Coordinates of C-alpha atoms in Angstrom, one line a residue:
M1 CA -68.6 20.5 191.4
P2 CA -67.2 22.9 194.1
T3 CA -69.2 26.0 194.8
P4 CA -67.8 28.8 196.9
P5 CA -69.8 29.5 200.1
P6 CA -71.9 32.7 200.0
E7 CA -70.4 35.7 201.7
S8 CA -72.1 36.6 204.9
A9 CA -74.1 39.8 204.8
A10 CA -72.7 42.8 206.6
P11 CA -74.4 43.9 209.9
G12 CA -77.4 46.0 209.1
N13 CA -77.5 45.1 205.4
S14 CA -80.5 43.0 204.3
R15 CA -79.2 42.4 200.8
V16 CA -79.5 38.7 199.7
P17 CA -76.4 37.3 198.0
G18 CA -77.0 36.3 194.3
M19 CA -76.8 32.7 193.0
V20 CA -73.6 31.2 191.8
L21 CA -73.4 30.9 188.0
K22 CA -70.9 28.4 186.5
A23 CA -69.4 29.5 183.2
F24 CA -67.5 26.9 181.2
F25 CA -64.9 28.7 179.1
P26 CA -62.7 27.0 176.5
T27 CA -59.0 27.5 177.0
C28 CA -58.4 28.0 173.3
C29 CA -60.4 31.3 173.5
A30 CA -58.4 32.7 176.4
S31 CA -56.2 34.7 174.0
A32 CA -58.9 35.4 171.4
D33 CA -59.9 38.9 170.3
S34 CA -62.9 40.6 171.8
G35 CA -66.4 39.6 170.6
L36 CA -69.6 37.8 171.5
L37 CA -69.8 34.6 173.6
V38 CA -71.7 31.9 171.8
G39 CA -72.8 28.8 173.7
R40 CA -75.7 27.1 175.5
W41 CA -77.4 28.0 178.7
V42 CA -78.3 25.0 181.0
P43 CA -80.9 26.3 183.4
E44 CA -81.1 23.1 185.4
Q45 CA -77.4 23.4 186.4
T46 CA -77.3 27.2 186.4
S47 CA -74.4 26.9 183.9
A48 CA -73.3 28.5 180.7
V49 CA -71.3 26.5 178.3
V50 CA -69.3 28.8 176.0
L51 CA -68.5 27.2 172.6
A52 CA -66.9 29.9 170.5
V53 CA -66.2 33.7 170.3
V54 CA -67.7 35.7 167.4
H55 CA -65.2 38.5 166.4
F56 CA -65.7 41.9 164.8
P57 CA -66.8 43.0 162.3
F58 CA -70.1 41.2 162.1
I59 CA -73.7 41.9 161.2
P60 CA -76.2 40.8 163.9
I61 CA -78.6 39.2 161.5
Q62 CA -75.8 37.0 160.0
V63 CA -74.8 35.9 163.5
K64 CA -78.5 34.9 164.2
E65 CA -78.7 33.0 160.9
L66 CA -75.5 31.1 161.8
L67 CA -76.9 30.2 165.2
A68 CA -80.2 29.1 163.7
R69 CA -78.4 26.9 161.2
V70 CA -76.2 25.3 164.0
Q71 CA -79.3 24.8 166.2
Q72 CA -81.1 23.1 163.4
A73 CA -78.2 20.8 162.6
S74 CA -77.2 19.9 166.1
Q75 CA -80.5 20.2 168.0
V76 CA -78.7 22.3 170.6
G77 CA -80.1 25.6 171.9
V78 CA -77.1 27.7 170.8
A79 CA -77.4 31.4 171.6
V80 CA -75.4 34.5 172.3
L81 CA -74.6 34.4 176.1
G82 CA -72.8 37.6 176.5
T83 CA -69.6 39.5 175.6
W84 CA -65.9 38.8 175.7
C85 CA -63.4 41.6 176.1
H86 CA -59.7 41.1 175.8
R87 CA -58.0 44.4 176.6
R88 CA -54.6 44.4 174.9
Q89 CA -54.1 48.2 174.3
D90 CA -55.3 51.4 175.9
A91 CA -57.2 52.2 172.8
E92 CA -59.5 49.3 173.4
E93 CA -60.9 50.8 176.6
S94 CA -63.8 52.2 174.6
L95 CA -64.5 48.8 173.1
G96 CA -65.7 47.5 176.5
H97 CA -68.5 50.2 176.6
F98 CA -69.5 49.2 173.1
L99 CA -69.7 45.5 174.0
E100 CA -71.9 46.3 177.0
G101 CA -74.5 47.8 174.7
L102 CA -74.8 44.6 172.6
G103 CA -77.1 43.1 175.2
A104 CA -80.0 45.1 173.8
I105 CA -79.6 43.4 170.4
F106 CA -78.9 39.8 171.6
S107 CA -81.1 39.6 174.6
H108 CA -80.3 36.8 177.1
E109 CA -80.9 36.3 180.7
P110 CA -78.4 36.4 182.4
W111 CA -76.0 38.4 180.3
L112 CA -72.4 37.4 180.8
Q113 CA -69.6 39.9 180.7
L114 CA -66.1 38.3 180.7
C115 CA -63.1 40.5 180.5
R116 CA -59.4 39.8 180.6
E117 CA -57.4 42.7 182.1
R118 CA -54.6 44.2 180.0
G119 CA -51.2 43.0 181.0
S120 CA -52.5 41.1 184.0
K121 CA -53.6 37.5 184.7
F122 CA -56.7 38.7 186.5
W123 CA -60.2 38.3 185.0
S124 CA -63.4 40.1 185.7
C125 CA -66.7 38.2 185.3
K126 CA -70.2 39.6 185.7
A127 CA -73.7 38.1 185.1
T128 CA -76.3 40.9 184.9
R129 CA -80.1 40.5 184.7
R130 CA -82.1 43.2 182.9
Q131 CA -85.4 42.1 184.5
A132 CA -86.3 43.5 187.9
P133 CA -85.5 41.1 190.8
T134 CA -88.4 39.4 192.3
C135 CA -87.1 39.8 195.9
P136 CA -86.7 43.4 197.1
G137 CA -83.2 42.7 198.5
A138 CA -81.9 40.6 195.6
P139 CA -79.0 42.0 193.6
G140 CA -79.0 42.6 189.8
E141 CA -75.8 40.6 189.4
D142 CA -74.9 37.0 190.1
Q143 CA -71.6 35.6 191.3
V144 CA -69.7 33.8 188.5
M145 CA -67.4 30.8 188.8
L146 CA -65.2 30.5 185.7
V147 CA -64.3 26.9 184.7
F148 CA -61.8 26.4 181.9
Y149 CA -62.0 23.3 179.8
D150 CA -60.0 21.8 176.9
Q151 CA -62.6 21.9 174.1
R152 CA -60.8 19.3 171.9
K153 CA -60.5 16.7 174.6
V154 CA -64.1 17.2 175.8
L155 CA -65.4 16.9 172.2
L156 CA -63.5 13.7 171.5
S157 CA -64.0 12.1 174.9
Q158 CA -66.9 9.8 175.9
L159 CA -68.2 10.3 179.4
H160 CA -69.0 7.0 181.2
P161 CA -71.4 6.6 184.1
P162 CA -69.9 7.0 187.6
V163 CA -68.7 4.0 189.5
A164 CA -71.0 2.8 192.2
L165 CA -70.6 4.8 195.4
P166 CA -72.0 4.4 199.0
D167 CA -75.6 5.5 199.6
H168 CA -74.7 8.8 201.2
Q169 CA -72.7 9.8 198.1
A170 CA -75.0 8.4 195.4
G171 CA -77.2 11.5 195.2
D172 CA -74.3 13.9 194.9
A173 CA -72.6 11.7 192.3
M174 CA -75.7 11.5 190.1
A175 CA -76.3 15.2 190.3
G176 CA -72.7 16.0 189.4
A177 CA -72.8 13.4 186.6
G178 CA -75.9 15.0 185.1
G179 CA -74.2 18.4 185.0
L180 CA -71.1 17.0 183.4
A181 CA -73.1 15.1 180.9
A182 CA -74.8 18.3 179.8
V183 CA -71.5 19.9 179.2
F184 CA -70.0 17.0 177.3
D185 CA -73.2 16.5 175.3
T186 CA -73.3 20.2 174.3
V187 CA -69.7 20.2 173.0
A188 CA -70.1 16.9 171.3
R189 CA -73.3 17.9 169.4
S190 CA -72.0 21.3 168.3
E191 CA -69.6 20.0 165.6
E192 CA -71.4 22.1 163.0
L193 CA -70.1 25.2 164.8
F194 CA -66.5 24.0 164.7
R195 CA -66.3 23.4 160.9
S196 CA -65.1 26.9 160.0
D197 CA -61.6 28.3 160.6
R198 CA -59.9 31.6 160.0
F199 CA -59.2 30.7 156.4
D200 CA -62.9 30.6 155.5
E201 CA -64.3 33.6 153.7
G202 CA -67.7 33.4 155.5
P203 CA -69.5 36.5 156.9
V204 CA -68.8 35.5 160.5
R205 CA -65.4 34.9 162.0
L206 CA -65.2 32.5 165.0
S207 CA -62.6 31.4 167.5
H208 CA -62.7 27.8 168.8
W209 CA -60.5 24.8 169.0
Q210 CA -60.3 24.4 165.2
S211 CA -60.1 28.1 164.3
E212 CA -56.5 27.8 163.3
G213 CA -57.2 25.0 160.9
V214 CA -59.7 22.1 160.6
E215 CA -58.1 18.8 161.6
A216 CA -58.1 16.4 158.6
S217 CA -56.1 13.5 157.2
I218 CA -55.8 12.4 153.6
L219 CA -55.6 8.8 154.6
A220 CA -58.7 9.2 156.8
E221 CA -60.7 10.8 154.0
L222 CA -59.7 8.1 151.6
A223 CA -60.6 5.4 154.1
K224 CA -64.0 7.0 154.6
R225 CA -64.7 7.2 150.9
A226 CA -63.6 3.6 150.3
S227 CA -65.3 2.1 153.3
G228 CA -68.8 2.3 151.7
P229 CA -68.0 0.1 148.6
I230 CA -65.7 -2.2 150.5
C231 CA -68.4 -2.8 153.2
L232 CA -71.0 -3.4 150.5
L233 CA -68.9 -5.9 148.7
L234 CA -67.7 -7.8 151.8
G235 CA -71.2 -7.7 153.3
G236 CA -72.6 -9.4 150.1
L237 CA -69.9 -12.1 150.3
L238 CA -70.5 -12.7 154.0
S239 CA -74.3 -13.0 153.4
L240 CA -73.6 -15.6 150.7
V241 CA -71.4 -17.6 153.1
S242 CA -74.1 -17.3 155.9
A243 CA -76.7 -18.5 153.4
A244 CA -74.5 -21.5 152.4
S245 CA -73.9 -22.4 156.1
A246 CA -77.6 -22.3 156.8
C247 CA -78.3 -24.8 154.0
R248 CA -80.5 -27.8 154.9
V249 CA -77.6 -30.2 154.1
F250 CA -75.7 -29.0 157.2
Q251 CA -78.8 -29.5 159.4
L252 CA -78.8 -33.2 159.0
W253 CA -77.9 -35.3 162.0
P254 CA -74.2 -36.1 161.6
L255 CA -73.3 -32.7 160.2
S256 CA -75.4 -30.7 162.7
F257 CA -73.8 -32.6 165.6
I258 CA -70.3 -32.0 164.3
W259 CA -71.1 -28.3 163.6
S260 CA -72.4 -27.8 167.1
K261 CA -69.7 -29.7 169.0
L262 CA -66.3 -29.0 167.3
S263 CA -64.5 -25.9 168.5
T264 CA -63.3 -25.1 165.0
C265 CA -66.9 -24.9 163.7
Q266 CA -67.9 -22.8 166.6
Q267 CA -65.0 -20.4 166.2
L268 CA -65.7 -20.0 162.4
R269 CA -69.3 -19.2 163.2
H270 CA -68.3 -16.7 165.8
R271 CA -65.9 -15.0 163.4
L272 CA -68.6 -14.9 160.7
E273 CA -71.0 -13.2 163.0
Q274 CA -68.3 -10.6 164.0
L275 CA -67.4 -9.9 160.3
T276 CA -71.0 -9.5 159.4
F277 CA -71.4 -7.0 162.2
V278 CA -68.3 -5.0 161.3
F279 CA -69.0 -4.8 157.5
S280 CA -72.7 -4.1 157.8
T281 CA -73.8 -1.0 155.8
Q282 CA -75.9 0.2 158.8
K283 CA -74.3 3.2 160.5
A284 CA -73.5 2.9 164.2
E285 CA -76.4 4.2 166.3
N286 CA -74.3 5.4 169.3
P287 CA -70.6 5.7 170.4
T288 CA -70.8 2.4 172.3
Q289 CA -71.7 0.5 169.1
L290 CA -69.0 2.3 167.2
M291 CA -66.5 1.4 169.8
R292 CA -67.6 -2.2 169.7
K293 CA -67.2 -2.3 165.9
A294 CA -63.7 -0.9 166.3
N295 CA -62.8 -3.5 169.0
V296 CA -64.1 -6.3 166.8
L297 CA -62.1 -5.1 163.7
V298 CA -58.9 -4.7 165.7
S299 CA -59.4 -8.1 167.3
V300 CA -59.9 -9.8 163.9
L301 CA -56.9 -8.0 162.3
L302 CA -54.7 -9.0 165.2
D303 CA -56.0 -12.6 165.1
V304 CA -55.2 -12.8 161.3
A305 CA -51.7 -11.2 161.8
L306 CA -50.8 -13.7 164.6
G307 CA -52.1 -16.5 162.3
L308 CA -49.9 -15.4 159.5
V309 CA -46.9 -15.3 161.8
L310 CA -47.7 -18.9 162.9
L311 CA -48.2 -20.0 159.3
S312 CA -44.8 -18.6 158.3
W313 CA -43.1 -20.3 161.2
L314 CA -44.7 -23.7 160.5
H315 CA -43.8 -23.7 156.8
G316 CA -40.3 -22.5 157.4
K317 CA -37.5 -25.1 157.7
D318 CA -39.9 -28.0 157.2
R319 CA -41.3 -27.9 160.7
I320 CA -44.5 -29.6 159.7
G321 CA -42.6 -32.6 158.5
H322 CA -40.7 -32.8 161.8
L323 CA -44.0 -32.5 163.7
A324 CA -45.5 -35.3 161.6
E325 CA -42.5 -37.6 162.3
A326 CA -42.6 -36.9 166.0
L327 CA -46.4 -37.4 166.4
V328 CA -46.6 -41.1 165.8
P329 CA -43.8 -42.0 168.3
V330 CA -45.4 -39.7 170.9
A331 CA -48.8 -41.5 170.4
D332 CA -47.1 -44.9 170.7
H333 CA -45.3 -43.8 173.9
V334 CA -48.6 -42.6 175.4
A335 CA -50.3 -45.9 174.5
E336 CA -47.4 -47.9 176.1
E337 CA -47.7 -45.9 179.3
L338 CA -51.4 -46.5 179.4
Q339 CA -50.8 -50.2 178.9
H340 CA -48.3 -50.2 181.8
L341 CA -50.9 -48.3 183.9
V342 CA -53.7 -50.8 183.1
Q343 CA -51.4 -53.8 183.9
W344 CA -50.5 -52.1 187.2
L345 CA -54.2 -51.8 188.0
M346 CA -54.8 -55.5 187.1
G347 CA -52.3 -56.5 189.9
A348 CA -52.3 -55.1 193.4
P349 CA -52.0 -51.3 192.9
A350 CA -50.5 -49.6 196.0
G351 CA -51.0 -52.9 197.9
L352 CA -54.8 -52.7 197.7
K353 CA -56.8 -55.9 197.6
M354 CA -59.0 -55.8 194.5
N355 CA -61.7 -58.2 193.3
R356 CA -59.6 -60.3 191.0
A357 CA -62.4 -61.4 188.6
L358 CA -63.7 -57.9 188.0
D359 CA -60.2 -56.5 187.9
Q360 CA -59.2 -58.9 185.1
V361 CA -62.4 -58.3 183.1
L362 CA -61.9 -54.5 183.2
G363 CA -58.2 -54.7 182.5
R364 CA -58.5 -56.9 179.4
F365 CA -61.4 -54.7 178.2
F366 CA -59.2 -51.5 178.4
L367 CA -56.2 -53.3 176.9
Y368 CA -58.2 -54.4 173.9
H369 CA -59.3 -50.8 173.3
L370 CA -55.7 -49.7 173.5
H371 CA -54.7 -52.2 170.9
L372 CA -57.4 -50.9 168.6
W373 CA -56.3 -47.3 169.1
I374 CA -52.6 -48.2 168.3
S375 CA -53.7 -49.9 165.1
Y376 CA -55.8 -46.8 164.2
I377 CA -52.8 -44.5 164.7
H378 CA -50.5 -46.6 162.6
L379 CA -53.2 -46.8 159.9
M380 CA -53.4 -43.0 159.8
S381 CA -49.6 -42.3 160.0
P382 CA -49.1 -42.0 156.1
F383 CA -51.7 -39.1 156.0
I384 CA -50.6 -37.2 159.1
E385 CA -48.2 -34.9 157.4
R386 CA -50.8 -33.9 154.8
I387 CA -53.3 -33.3 157.5
L388 CA -50.9 -31.1 159.4
W389 CA -50.1 -29.2 156.3
H390 CA -53.7 -28.3 155.7
V391 CA -54.1 -27.5 159.4
G392 CA -51.2 -25.1 159.2
L393 CA -52.6 -23.5 156.1
S394 CA -55.8 -22.8 158.0
A395 CA -53.8 -20.4 160.3
C396 CA -54.3 -17.7 157.6
L397 CA -57.9 -17.5 158.9
G398 CA -56.6 -16.5 162.3
L399 CA -54.7 -17.8 165.3
T400 CA -57.9 -18.6 167.1
V401 CA -59.0 -20.9 164.2
A402 CA -55.6 -22.7 164.4
L403 CA -55.9 -23.0 168.2
S404 CA -59.4 -24.4 167.9
I405 CA -58.2 -27.0 165.3
L406 CA -55.4 -27.9 167.8
S407 CA -58.0 -28.4 170.5
D408 CA -60.1 -30.7 168.2
I409 CA -56.9 -32.6 167.3
I410 CA -56.1 -33.1 171.0
A411 CA -59.7 -34.3 171.5
L412 CA -59.3 -36.8 168.6
L413 CA -55.9 -38.1 169.7
T414 CA -57.1 -38.6 173.3
F415 CA -60.4 -40.2 172.3
H416 CA -59.4 -43.5 173.9
I417 CA -58.9 -41.7 177.2
Y418 CA -62.3 -40.2 176.9
C419 CA -63.8 -43.6 176.2
F420 CA -62.0 -45.1 179.2
Y421 CA -63.4 -42.3 181.3
V422 CA -66.9 -42.8 180.0
Y423 CA -66.8 -46.5 180.7
G424 CA -65.5 -46.1 184.2
A425 CA -67.9 -43.2 185.0
R426 CA -70.9 -45.1 183.8
L427 CA -70.0 -48.2 185.8
Y428 CA -69.2 -46.2 188.9
C429 CA -72.4 -44.1 188.6
L430 CA -74.5 -47.3 188.2
K431 CA -73.1 -48.7 191.4
I432 CA -73.5 -45.5 193.3
C433 CA -77.1 -45.2 192.2
G434 CA -77.7 -48.9 193.1
L435 CA -76.2 -48.5 196.5
S436 CA -78.2 -45.3 197.3
S437 CA -81.5 -47.0 196.1
L438 CA -80.8 -50.1 198.2
W439 CA -79.9 -48.0 201.2
R440 CA -83.3 -46.4 201.0
L441 CA -84.7 -49.9 200.9
F442 CA -83.1 -50.7 204.3
R443 CA -84.7 -47.5 205.8
G444 CA -88.2 -48.3 204.4
K445 CA -88.1 -45.6 201.8
K446 CA -88.3 -45.3 198.1
W447 CA -87.9 -42.7 195.4
N448 CA -91.2 -41.4 194.0
V449 CA -90.6 -40.7 190.3
L450 CA -93.8 -38.8 189.7
R451 CA -93.5 -36.4 192.7
Q452 CA -89.7 -36.3 192.6
R453 CA -89.3 -37.0 196.3
V454 CA -88.6 -39.8 198.8
D455 CA -91.7 -41.5 200.3
S456 CA -92.2 -44.2 202.9
C457 CA -92.8 -47.8 201.7
S458 CA -93.3 -51.2 203.3
Y459 CA -91.2 -54.2 202.0
D460 CA -91.7 -57.9 202.6
L461 CA -89.0 -60.3 203.8
D462 CA -88.0 -61.6 200.3
Q463 CA -87.5 -58.0 199.0
L464 CA -85.3 -57.2 202.0
F465 CA -83.3 -60.4 201.5
I466 CA -82.6 -59.7 197.8
G467 CA -81.8 -56.1 198.6
T468 CA -79.3 -57.1 201.3
L469 CA -77.7 -59.5 198.9
L470 CA -77.4 -57.0 196.1
F471 CA -76.1 -54.3 198.5
T472 CA -73.4 -56.5 199.7
I473 CA -72.2 -57.4 196.2
L474 CA -72.2 -53.8 195.0
L475 CA -70.4 -52.6 198.1
F476 CA -67.6 -55.1 197.8
L477 CA -67.2 -54.5 194.1
L478 CA -67.2 -50.7 194.5
P479 CA -63.4 -50.3 195.4
T480 CA -62.3 -52.0 192.2
T481 CA -64.6 -49.9 190.0
A482 CA -63.8 -46.7 192.0
L483 CA -60.1 -47.2 191.5
Y484 CA -60.4 -47.5 187.7
Y485 CA -62.8 -44.5 187.6
L486 CA -60.4 -42.4 189.7
V487 CA -57.4 -43.2 187.5
F488 CA -59.1 -42.5 184.2
T489 CA -60.9 -39.4 185.6
L490 CA -57.5 -37.9 186.5
L491 CA -56.3 -38.6 183.0
R492 CA -59.4 -37.0 181.6
L493 CA -59.1 -34.0 183.8
L494 CA -55.5 -33.6 182.5
V495 CA -56.7 -33.5 178.9
V496 CA -59.5 -31.1 179.9
A497 CA -57.0 -28.8 181.6
V498 CA -54.9 -28.6 178.4
Q499 CA -57.9 -27.9 176.3
G500 CA -59.1 -25.4 178.8
L501 CA -55.9 -23.4 178.5
I502 CA -56.3 -23.3 174.7
H503 CA -59.9 -22.2 175.1
V504 CA -58.9 -19.4 177.6
L505 CA -56.3 -18.1 175.0
V506 CA -59.0 -18.2 172.3
D507 CA -61.5 -16.4 174.5
L508 CA -58.8 -13.8 175.4
I509 CA -58.2 -13.0 171.7
N510 CA -61.9 -13.0 171.0
S511 CA -63.2 -10.9 173.9
L512 CA -60.3 -8.5 174.8
P513 CA -61.2 -4.9 173.7
L514 CA -57.9 -4.1 172.2
Y515 CA -59.0 -0.8 170.5
S516 CA -60.4 0.6 173.8
L517 CA -57.3 -0.4 175.7
G518 CA -55.1 1.3 173.0
L519 CA -57.2 4.5 173.4
R520 CA -56.9 4.3 177.2
L521 CA -53.1 3.9 176.9
C522 CA -52.4 6.5 174.1
R523 CA -55.3 9.0 174.5
P524 CA -56.7 8.6 178.0
Y525 CA -59.0 11.5 177.7
R526 CA -61.1 9.7 175.0
L527 CA -62.5 7.4 177.8
A528 CA -63.6 9.7 180.6
A529 CA -64.7 8.4 184.0
G530 CA -65.3 11.9 185.3
V531 CA -63.5 15.2 185.9
K532 CA -61.4 16.9 188.5
F533 CA -61.0 20.6 189.2
R534 CA -57.8 22.5 189.9
V535 CA -58.0 25.9 191.5
L536 CA -56.3 28.6 189.3
E537 CA -57.3 31.7 191.3
H538 CA -59.2 32.2 194.5
E539 CA -58.8 35.7 195.9
A540 CA -61.1 38.2 197.5
D541 CA -63.2 40.3 195.2
R542 CA -62.2 38.1 192.3
P543 CA -64.1 35.3 190.6
L544 CA -63.2 31.8 191.4
R545 CA -61.3 30.3 188.4
L546 CA -61.0 26.5 188.0
L547 CA -59.4 24.2 185.4
M548 CA -61.5 21.1 184.5
Q549 CA -59.3 18.1 183.8
I550 CA -60.6 14.7 182.6
N551 CA -60.2 11.6 184.7
P552 CA -59.5 8.6 182.5
L553 CA -61.4 5.4 182.9
P554 CA -59.5 2.7 184.8
F555 CA -58.2 -0.2 182.8
S556 CA -60.3 -2.8 184.7
H557 CA -63.4 -0.7 184.0
V558 CA -62.5 -0.4 180.3
I559 CA -62.3 -4.2 180.0
R560 CA -65.6 -4.7 181.9
T561 CA -67.4 -2.1 179.8
Y562 CA -66.2 -3.0 176.3
R563 CA -65.4 -6.7 176.7
L564 CA -66.6 -8.6 173.6
P565 CA -68.8 -11.7 173.8
S566 CA -66.9 -15.0 173.2
C567 CA -68.2 -18.0 171.3
G568 CA -68.8 -20.0 174.5
C569 CA -68.7 -23.5 173.0
H570 CA -66.9 -25.1 175.9
P571 CA -68.6 -25.8 179.3
T572 CA -68.0 -23.8 182.4
H573 CA -68.4 -25.4 185.8
S574 CA -68.1 -24.0 189.3
W575 CA -65.9 -25.9 191.8
G576 CA -69.0 -27.1 193.7
S577 CA -70.8 -28.5 190.6
L578 CA -67.5 -30.1 189.3
C579 CA -66.9 -31.9 192.6
R580 CA -70.5 -33.1 192.8
K581 CA -70.3 -34.5 189.3
L582 CA -67.0 -36.2 190.0
F583 CA -68.3 -37.8 193.2
F584 CA -71.5 -39.1 191.8
G585 CA -69.9 -40.2 188.5
E586 CA -71.7 -37.8 186.2
L587 CA -70.0 -37.2 182.9
I588 CA -68.1 -34.0 182.3
Y589 CA -68.6 -33.3 178.6
P590 CA -66.0 -31.5 176.5
W591 CA -68.8 -29.3 175.0
R592 CA -71.7 -27.3 176.4
Q593 CA -75.0 -29.1 176.9
K594 CA -78.4 -27.6 176.2
G595 CA -79.4 -27.8 179.8
D596 CA -76.1 -26.4 181.2
K597 CA -76.2 -23.1 183.0
R598 CA -73.4 -20.6 183.2
D599 CA -72.0 -20.6 186.8

């Protein structure tokens, strides 16, 4: 917060300049009638936060009762900070002298005296102290820096921690953030003071941001009254669904495996947790939790709306029937292409010399599995349209549920590719492990299973002979196995890439904070990253006047701060771990394993 430099003392004058006092004044009170300044004094920041102006006529005891009631409700030390004089006519000159005498009734140190000159844009600001100064040369008045702020925006905004700065700026940033937090917290907790307007017939008349009329909406009030019974009813239904899903029947081995591996089940569980959180009867503890509830509610509503759009598109013009008719020919075409690929591998692919015996065994093995898969597809073809009809109907639960079902259908339709990949990976991994173990045998080493390290070992001649023979056989059979493994791994990675795109779209809908982004786009002041000050007046013998403006939070910081957790049922690999698994033949599972770590 900028602070004007102290004026240098004149030669021969030993008077010490007074401290600079920052007075935060609401812009809505700039044209208010004369009266008392009500607010909070922050001694740590040497600041006075003005919240409202009390107008004449008033009884001092009634003003004190109002402040005590506000202080008890908001836990904010609200007090009379000084006087406000708005000189509009010549007859009001005597009012200024009357206001100066109110300091004896409402004692406060320091006592602010703000005055707006008649017919002029200039202001006069004084902060007097009735107690005798401790230093002999100290003045009885302090310099005042007047800071105007928009009370409504500060009340509705939420101040976020400052972005990380370099070390030489960290201390100043934390100090400035602490002062701003005190201002924002004071205004936010003083809502009890802003509930009265000029239409109320109370004993005390105030001027603040709602003095012309309290903001209210009939729809908002109806939603507040109906939210309690609706949350209670939906919370009870969701608790019954949660209890049914936790039944012991679903914890048996086949059902528990399916529940933990299918994307659809994981997405349904994630949505159930989100709905339970939104419709819980417990009140939000802080603004962050309230914002998270709003983000989850908007995400669920948008998901259901997109699902209904997809449902209407699928059931219009018999598109489900067309998809069912095209699905079996596509599956046959894919199977035929795989047959051609396996037959190409059984010959001399790209002119490579393969081991003919192993090549024929592997080729016939994969062709037999393809024949079984084609028979299975033709057996299921009469039921495909009914299955797709029920899948399309599930889109009413949300677009993410429909996408998760699509991912599971792709996994089922490409199950033969996954089996080919598993066969090739297991065979390739077996040969790689055998070659590495026999290579250690040549060097006189062995793998110590107990200590998990490589130790020295002495082998006799028969062991070295058998090891050499096995190493030669595995080494010459490795190219044939590696070629089959490479081809089916590329096909598997293609399927994983398609499923990965679907999972990215599902996670985007699940985790994107849409409500926060809408607030940042439509009402940027609601998400405050800090403030900036614009100089309104800086003249000699006049108080410095600044205008405080709110800096909105950047969009990237909004996403990082309010991003919702996703279901996380699919595995995440770094490029290093993925390449290592592919080279050594380790399986890349389509789901997350218990021992997997997030990279």
